[in-house]
Short mmCIF file of N, CA, C and O in Angstrom, two decimals:
data_model
loop_
_atom_site.label_atom_id
_atom_site.label_comp_id
_atom_site.label_asym_id
_atom_site.label_seq_id
_atom_site.Cartn_x
_atom_site.Cartn_y
_atom_site.Cartn_z
N MET A 1 32.82 35.21 17.57
CA MET A 1 32.92 34.31 18.44
C MET A 1 31.54 33.67 18.70
O MET A 1 31.50 32.49 18.55
N VAL A 2 30.70 34.66 19.07
CA VAL A 2 29.43 34.14 19.65
C VAL A 2 28.65 33.54 18.44
O VAL A 2 27.88 32.91 18.64
N THR A 3 28.83 34.46 17.13
CA THR A 3 28.21 33.93 15.92
C THR A 3 28.47 32.36 15.75
O THR A 3 27.48 31.76 15.27
N SER A 4 29.78 32.15 15.78
CA SER A 4 30.02 30.55 15.33
C SER A 4 29.74 29.80 16.56
O SER A 4 29.24 28.47 16.05
N LYS A 5 29.44 30.21 17.90
CA LYS A 5 28.92 29.19 18.88
C LYS A 5 27.29 28.96 18.31
O LYS A 5 27.19 28.00 18.72
N LYS A 6 26.83 29.98 17.99
CA LYS A 6 25.17 29.82 17.51
C LYS A 6 25.07 29.00 16.29
O LYS A 6 24.30 28.34 16.37
N LEU A 7 25.94 29.06 15.42
CA LEU A 7 26.14 28.48 14.21
C LEU A 7 26.10 26.51 14.65
O LEU A 7 25.64 25.90 13.96
N VAL A 8 27.33 26.45 15.53
CA VAL A 8 27.46 25.21 15.74
C VAL A 8 26.45 24.56 16.67
O VAL A 8 26.10 23.40 16.48
N THR A 9 25.82 25.23 17.44
CA THR A 9 24.45 24.75 18.30
C THR A 9 23.36 24.76 17.33
O THR A 9 22.67 23.74 17.54
N MET A 10 23.13 25.50 16.26
CA MET A 10 22.06 25.23 15.41
C MET A 10 22.36 24.09 14.32
O MET A 10 21.52 23.27 14.47
N PHE A 11 23.69 23.79 14.15
CA PHE A 11 24.11 22.58 13.50
C PHE A 11 23.72 21.40 14.29
O PHE A 11 23.04 20.35 13.67
N LEU A 12 24.00 21.36 15.45
CA LEU A 12 23.92 20.13 16.30
C LEU A 12 22.38 20.00 16.42
O LEU A 12 21.69 18.60 16.62
N ILE A 13 21.71 21.01 16.56
CA ILE A 13 19.98 21.02 16.98
C ILE A 13 19.65 20.18 15.80
O ILE A 13 18.65 19.44 15.71
N CYS A 14 19.83 20.62 14.36
CA CYS A 14 19.32 20.14 13.17
C CYS A 14 19.81 18.67 13.06
O CYS A 14 19.10 17.97 12.81
N ILE A 15 20.90 18.30 13.58
CA ILE A 15 21.60 16.85 13.42
C ILE A 15 20.75 15.95 14.44
O ILE A 15 20.22 14.95 13.71
N VAL A 16 20.54 16.57 15.60
CA VAL A 16 19.69 15.69 16.41
C VAL A 16 18.18 15.51 16.00
O VAL A 16 17.49 14.58 16.12
N MET A 17 17.65 16.56 15.25
CA MET A 17 16.30 16.41 14.86
C MET A 17 15.92 15.63 13.79
O MET A 17 15.12 14.80 13.69
N ILE A 18 16.86 15.64 12.98
CA ILE A 18 17.01 14.77 11.58
C ILE A 18 17.23 13.46 11.91
O ILE A 18 16.64 12.56 11.30
N SER A 19 18.04 13.01 12.97
CA SER A 19 18.12 11.59 13.37
C SER A 19 16.90 11.31 14.37
O SER A 19 16.72 10.05 13.81
N SER A 20 16.29 11.98 14.94
CA SER A 20 15.31 11.69 15.62
C SER A 20 14.03 11.32 14.63
O SER A 20 13.13 10.43 14.79
N CYS A 21 14.12 12.02 13.33
CA CYS A 21 12.64 11.83 12.54
C CYS A 21 13.09 10.71 11.77
O CYS A 21 12.29 9.89 11.39
N VAL A 22 14.42 10.36 11.24
CA VAL A 22 14.94 8.99 10.79
C VAL A 22 14.48 8.09 11.40
O VAL A 22 14.02 6.82 11.07
N TYR A 23 14.87 7.81 12.92
CA TYR A 23 14.43 7.14 13.95
C TYR A 23 13.19 6.50 14.16
O TYR A 23 12.53 5.41 13.73
N VAL A 24 12.19 7.80 14.04
CA VAL A 24 10.47 7.40 13.99
C VAL A 24 10.42 7.00 12.76
O VAL A 24 9.28 5.81 12.61
N SER A 25 10.59 7.21 11.63
CA SER A 25 10.22 6.83 10.39
C SER A 25 10.57 5.25 10.20
O SER A 25 9.60 4.62 9.42
N ILE A 26 11.67 4.86 10.49
CA ILE A 26 12.06 3.79 10.67
C ILE A 26 11.29 2.77 11.59
O ILE A 26 10.90 1.70 11.39
N ALA A 27 11.02 3.40 12.79
CA ALA A 27 9.99 2.41 13.67
C ALA A 27 8.58 2.34 13.06
O ALA A 27 8.10 1.20 13.21
N ASP A 28 8.09 3.33 12.32
CA ASP A 28 6.94 3.43 11.93
C ASP A 28 6.91 2.41 10.45
O ASP A 28 5.62 2.01 10.42
N GLY A 29 7.96 2.31 9.66
CA GLY A 29 7.89 1.44 8.59
C GLY A 29 7.44 0.21 9.02
O GLY A 29 7.24 -0.67 8.12
N GLU A 30 8.10 -0.53 10.16
CA GLU A 30 7.31 -1.95 10.48
C GLU A 30 6.04 -2.08 10.36
O GLU A 30 5.39 -2.95 9.89
N SER A 31 5.38 -1.14 11.10
CA SER A 31 3.94 -1.20 10.95
C SER A 31 3.14 -1.15 9.61
O SER A 31 2.29 -1.69 9.36
N ASN A 32 3.78 0.02 9.06
CA ASN A 32 3.27 -0.13 7.51
C ASN A 32 3.53 -1.39 6.70
O ASN A 32 2.87 -1.62 5.88
N ALA A 33 4.65 -2.11 7.01
CA ALA A 33 4.85 -3.44 6.21
C ALA A 33 3.98 -4.34 6.67
O ALA A 33 3.17 -5.23 5.95
N GLU A 34 3.45 -4.50 7.93
CA GLU A 34 2.32 -5.17 8.44
C GLU A 34 1.01 -4.70 7.89
O GLU A 34 0.27 -5.72 7.50
N LYS A 35 0.61 -3.80 7.74
CA LYS A 35 -0.64 -3.12 7.22
C LYS A 35 -0.83 -3.45 5.70
O LYS A 35 -1.50 -3.80 5.31
N PHE A 36 0.54 -3.35 4.89
CA PHE A 36 0.71 -3.84 3.79
C PHE A 36 0.40 -5.09 3.31
O PHE A 36 -0.31 -5.79 2.61
N GLU A 37 1.04 -6.20 4.24
CA GLU A 37 0.84 -7.52 4.06
C GLU A 37 -0.57 -7.90 4.58
O GLU A 37 -1.20 -8.69 3.60
N GLU A 38 -1.21 -7.29 5.51
CA GLU A 38 -2.83 -7.65 5.97
C GLU A 38 -3.31 -6.98 4.51
O GLU A 38 -4.56 -7.87 4.17
N ALA A 39 -3.42 -5.84 3.90
CA ALA A 39 -4.27 -5.46 2.94
C ALA A 39 -3.92 -6.36 1.55
O ALA A 39 -4.80 -6.75 0.88
N TYR A 40 -2.81 -6.72 1.38
CA TYR A 40 -2.56 -7.85 0.40
C TYR A 40 -3.01 -9.06 0.35
O TYR A 40 -3.69 -9.16 -0.47
N LYS A 41 -3.13 -9.66 1.86
CA LYS A 41 -3.96 -10.65 1.87
C LYS A 41 -5.23 -10.83 1.61
O LYS A 41 -5.90 -11.50 0.96
N SER A 42 -5.95 -9.57 2.00
CA SER A 42 -7.30 -9.36 1.88
C SER A 42 -7.60 -9.11 0.71
O SER A 42 -8.63 -9.64 -0.08
N ALA A 43 -6.83 -8.20 -0.28
CA ALA A 43 -7.21 -8.26 -1.64
C ALA A 43 -6.92 -9.28 -2.40
O ALA A 43 -7.71 -9.72 -3.48
N THR A 44 -5.88 -10.16 -1.93
CA THR A 44 -5.73 -11.52 -2.68
C THR A 44 -7.02 -12.53 -2.62
O THR A 44 -7.25 -13.41 -3.49
N ILE A 45 -7.41 -12.48 -1.29
CA ILE A 45 -8.59 -13.46 -1.05
C ILE A 45 -9.80 -13.01 -2.09
O ILE A 45 -10.49 -13.80 -2.35
N ASP A 46 -10.20 -11.65 -1.88
CA ASP A 46 -11.30 -11.14 -2.56
C ASP A 46 -11.12 -11.13 -4.22
O ASP A 46 -12.01 -11.76 -4.95
N TYR A 47 -9.71 -11.19 -4.79
CA TYR A 47 -9.49 -11.28 -6.07
C TYR A 47 -9.94 -12.88 -6.45
O TYR A 47 -10.46 -13.17 -7.61
N VAL A 48 -9.17 -13.66 -5.62
CA VAL A 48 -9.33 -15.13 -6.09
C VAL A 48 -10.74 -15.41 -6.25
O VAL A 48 -11.48 -15.90 -6.99
N ALA A 49 -11.39 -14.95 -5.14
CA ALA A 49 -12.90 -15.58 -4.98
C ALA A 49 -13.55 -14.94 -6.16
O ALA A 49 -14.67 -15.61 -6.77
N CYS A 50 -13.73 -13.69 -6.76
CA CYS A 50 -14.14 -13.17 -7.80
C CYS A 50 -13.93 -13.84 -8.87
O CYS A 50 -14.67 -13.91 -9.67
N TYR A 51 -12.55 -14.04 -9.03
CA TYR A 51 -11.90 -14.65 -10.22
C TYR A 51 -12.51 -16.24 -10.65
O TYR A 51 -12.94 -16.31 -11.61
N ASN A 52 -12.58 -16.78 -9.41
CA ASN A 52 -13.28 -18.11 -9.37
C ASN A 52 -14.66 -18.37 -9.92
O ASN A 52 -15.34 -19.17 -10.63
N ASN A 53 -15.39 -17.25 -9.27
CA ASN A 53 -16.60 -17.29 -9.61
C ASN A 53 -16.83 -16.81 -11.18
O ASN A 53 -17.95 -17.40 -11.81
N CYS A 54 -16.07 -15.98 -11.60
CA CYS A 54 -16.34 -15.44 -12.98
C CYS A 54 -15.92 -16.32 -13.82
O CYS A 54 -16.61 -16.60 -15.06
N GLN A 55 -15.05 -17.13 -13.79
CA GLN A 55 -14.51 -18.26 -14.55
C GLN A 55 -15.63 -19.42 -14.70
O GLN A 55 -15.81 -19.71 -15.69
N LYS A 56 -16.35 -19.69 -13.59
CA LYS A 56 -17.38 -20.81 -13.66
C LYS A 56 -18.38 -20.41 -14.50
O LYS A 56 -18.99 -20.96 -14.98
N GLU A 57 -18.83 -19.05 -14.39
CA GLU A 57 -19.99 -18.41 -15.31
C GLU A 57 -19.61 -18.27 -16.57
O GLU A 57 -20.58 -18.04 -17.51
N CYS A 58 -18.40 -18.17 -16.73
CA CYS A 58 -17.97 -17.75 -18.42
C CYS A 58 -17.83 -18.83 -19.07
O CYS A 58 -17.55 -19.97 -18.90
N SER A 59 -18.48 -18.51 -20.59
CA SER A 59 -18.46 -19.70 -21.44
C SER A 59 -17.80 -19.22 -22.97
O SER A 59 -18.52 -19.44 -23.75
N GLY A 60 -16.58 -18.55 -22.96
CA GLY A 60 -16.40 -17.74 -24.34
C GLY A 60 -15.10 -18.43 -24.39
O GLY A 60 -14.11 -17.88 -25.15
N GLY A 61 -14.44 -19.51 -23.87
CA GLY A 61 -13.04 -20.13 -24.11
C GLY A 61 -12.29 -19.69 -22.91
O GLY A 61 -12.38 -18.71 -22.21
N TYR A 62 -11.08 -20.51 -22.80
CA TYR A 62 -10.04 -20.29 -21.64
C TYR A 62 -9.54 -18.88 -21.92
O TYR A 62 -9.65 -18.01 -20.81
N THR A 63 -8.78 -18.34 -22.73
CA THR A 63 -8.27 -17.25 -22.81
C THR A 63 -8.91 -15.77 -22.96
O THR A 63 -8.90 -14.99 -22.11
N HIS A 64 -10.25 -16.14 -23.52
CA HIS A 64 -11.49 -15.12 -23.51
C HIS A 64 -11.80 -14.91 -22.12
O HIS A 64 -11.79 -13.58 -21.27
N CYS A 65 -11.90 -16.11 -21.46
CA CYS A 65 -12.65 -15.64 -20.13
C CYS A 65 -11.59 -15.46 -18.98
O CYS A 65 -11.75 -14.35 -18.10
N GLU A 66 -10.47 -15.85 -19.15
CA GLU A 66 -8.99 -15.60 -18.28
C GLU A 66 -8.95 -13.79 -18.36
O GLU A 66 -8.83 -13.11 -17.41
N MET A 67 -9.09 -13.39 -19.69
CA MET A 67 -8.69 -11.85 -19.71
C MET A 67 -10.10 -11.06 -19.26
O MET A 67 -9.65 -10.09 -18.45
N LYS A 68 -11.27 -11.77 -19.69
CA LYS A 68 -12.63 -11.00 -19.13
C LYS A 68 -12.45 -10.88 -17.66
O LYS A 68 -12.55 -9.88 -16.90
N CYS A 69 -12.35 -12.19 -17.02
CA CYS A 69 -12.29 -12.14 -15.54
C CYS A 69 -11.40 -11.25 -14.85
O CYS A 69 -11.66 -10.59 -13.96
N ASP A 70 -10.17 -11.24 -15.39
CA ASP A 70 -9.04 -10.44 -14.80
C ASP A 70 -9.26 -8.93 -14.85
O ASP A 70 -9.39 -8.24 -13.68
N GLU A 71 -9.83 -8.36 -16.00
CA GLU A 71 -10.20 -7.04 -16.01
C GLU A 71 -11.58 -6.60 -15.19
O GLU A 71 -11.54 -5.80 -14.54
N ASP A 72 -12.55 -7.79 -15.27
CA ASP A 72 -13.51 -7.35 -14.37
C ASP A 72 -13.37 -7.26 -13.10
O ASP A 72 -13.78 -6.53 -12.08
N CYS A 73 -12.45 -8.15 -12.50
CA CYS A 73 -12.36 -8.55 -11.14
C CYS A 73 -11.40 -7.20 -10.60
O CYS A 73 -11.66 -6.65 -9.39
N THR A 74 -10.38 -7.03 -11.40
CA THR A 74 -9.56 -5.87 -10.82
C THR A 74 -10.18 -4.91 -10.79
O THR A 74 -10.24 -3.93 -9.78
N THR A 75 -10.82 -4.42 -11.91
CA THR A 75 -11.84 -3.10 -11.81
C THR A 75 -12.82 -3.17 -10.70
O THR A 75 -12.85 -2.19 -9.95
N LYS A 76 -13.49 -4.27 -10.38
CA LYS A 76 -14.38 -4.08 -9.04
C LYS A 76 -13.67 -3.93 -7.89
O LYS A 76 -14.13 -2.95 -7.14
N LEU A 77 -12.61 -4.87 -7.64
CA LEU A 77 -11.93 -4.63 -6.48
C LEU A 77 -11.50 -3.06 -6.22
O LEU A 77 -11.26 -2.47 -4.97
N LEU A 78 -10.85 -2.66 -7.20
CA LEU A 78 -10.58 -1.22 -7.31
C LEU A 78 -11.45 -0.25 -6.88
O LEU A 78 -11.10 0.70 -6.13
N LYS A 79 -12.55 -0.33 -7.55
CA LYS A 79 -13.71 0.67 -7.52
C LYS A 79 -14.14 0.45 -5.96
O LYS A 79 -14.20 1.58 -5.15
N GLU A 80 -14.15 -0.85 -5.32
CA GLU A 80 -14.47 -1.04 -4.08
C GLU A 80 -13.50 -0.24 -2.76
O GLU A 80 -13.97 0.31 -2.03
N ARG A 81 -12.32 -0.59 -3.44
CA ARG A 81 -11.01 0.16 -2.52
C ARG A 81 -11.17 1.84 -2.54
O ARG A 81 -11.30 2.54 -1.31
N ILE A 82 -11.32 2.27 -3.81
CA ILE A 82 -11.70 3.72 -3.85
C ILE A 82 -12.82 4.20 -3.14
O ILE A 82 -12.79 5.32 -2.41
N GLU A 83 -13.90 3.54 -3.03
CA GLU A 83 -14.97 3.96 -2.26
C GLU A 83 -14.88 4.01 -0.90
O GLU A 83 -15.27 4.91 0.04
N LYS A 84 -14.21 3.12 -0.33
CA LYS A 84 -13.76 2.81 1.08
C LYS A 84 -12.78 4.04 1.54
O LYS A 84 -13.03 4.45 2.45
N MET A 85 -12.08 4.21 0.51
CA MET A 85 -11.23 5.55 1.13
C MET A 85 -11.98 6.76 1.07
O MET A 85 -11.47 7.76 1.77
N LYS A 86 -13.04 6.94 0.17
CA LYS A 86 -13.80 8.25 0.29
C LYS A 86 -14.75 8.42 1.51
O LYS A 86 -14.74 9.61 1.87
N MET A 87 -14.88 7.27 2.07
CA MET A 87 -15.78 7.34 3.31
C MET A 87 -14.86 7.96 4.59
O MET A 87 -14.34 8.10 4.93
#
């Protein structure tokens, strides 16, 4: 009888702990969404500026320039983001 009471108590404690963890992760998810949106806007602005500058300087035809600028700007921005994360 004592063992079953301990088992039920442990089960209830586990349920409470799991529900509190889920609640905290849901509450934190909102701030993560805001952080993602802010980072996305920042990356988009940087990419568009890089791409437009590259397109102005490129003289190899539209398709060639489009592919070259897309690859160059993506690589440049990814390297910058990785360097920021290392610091």
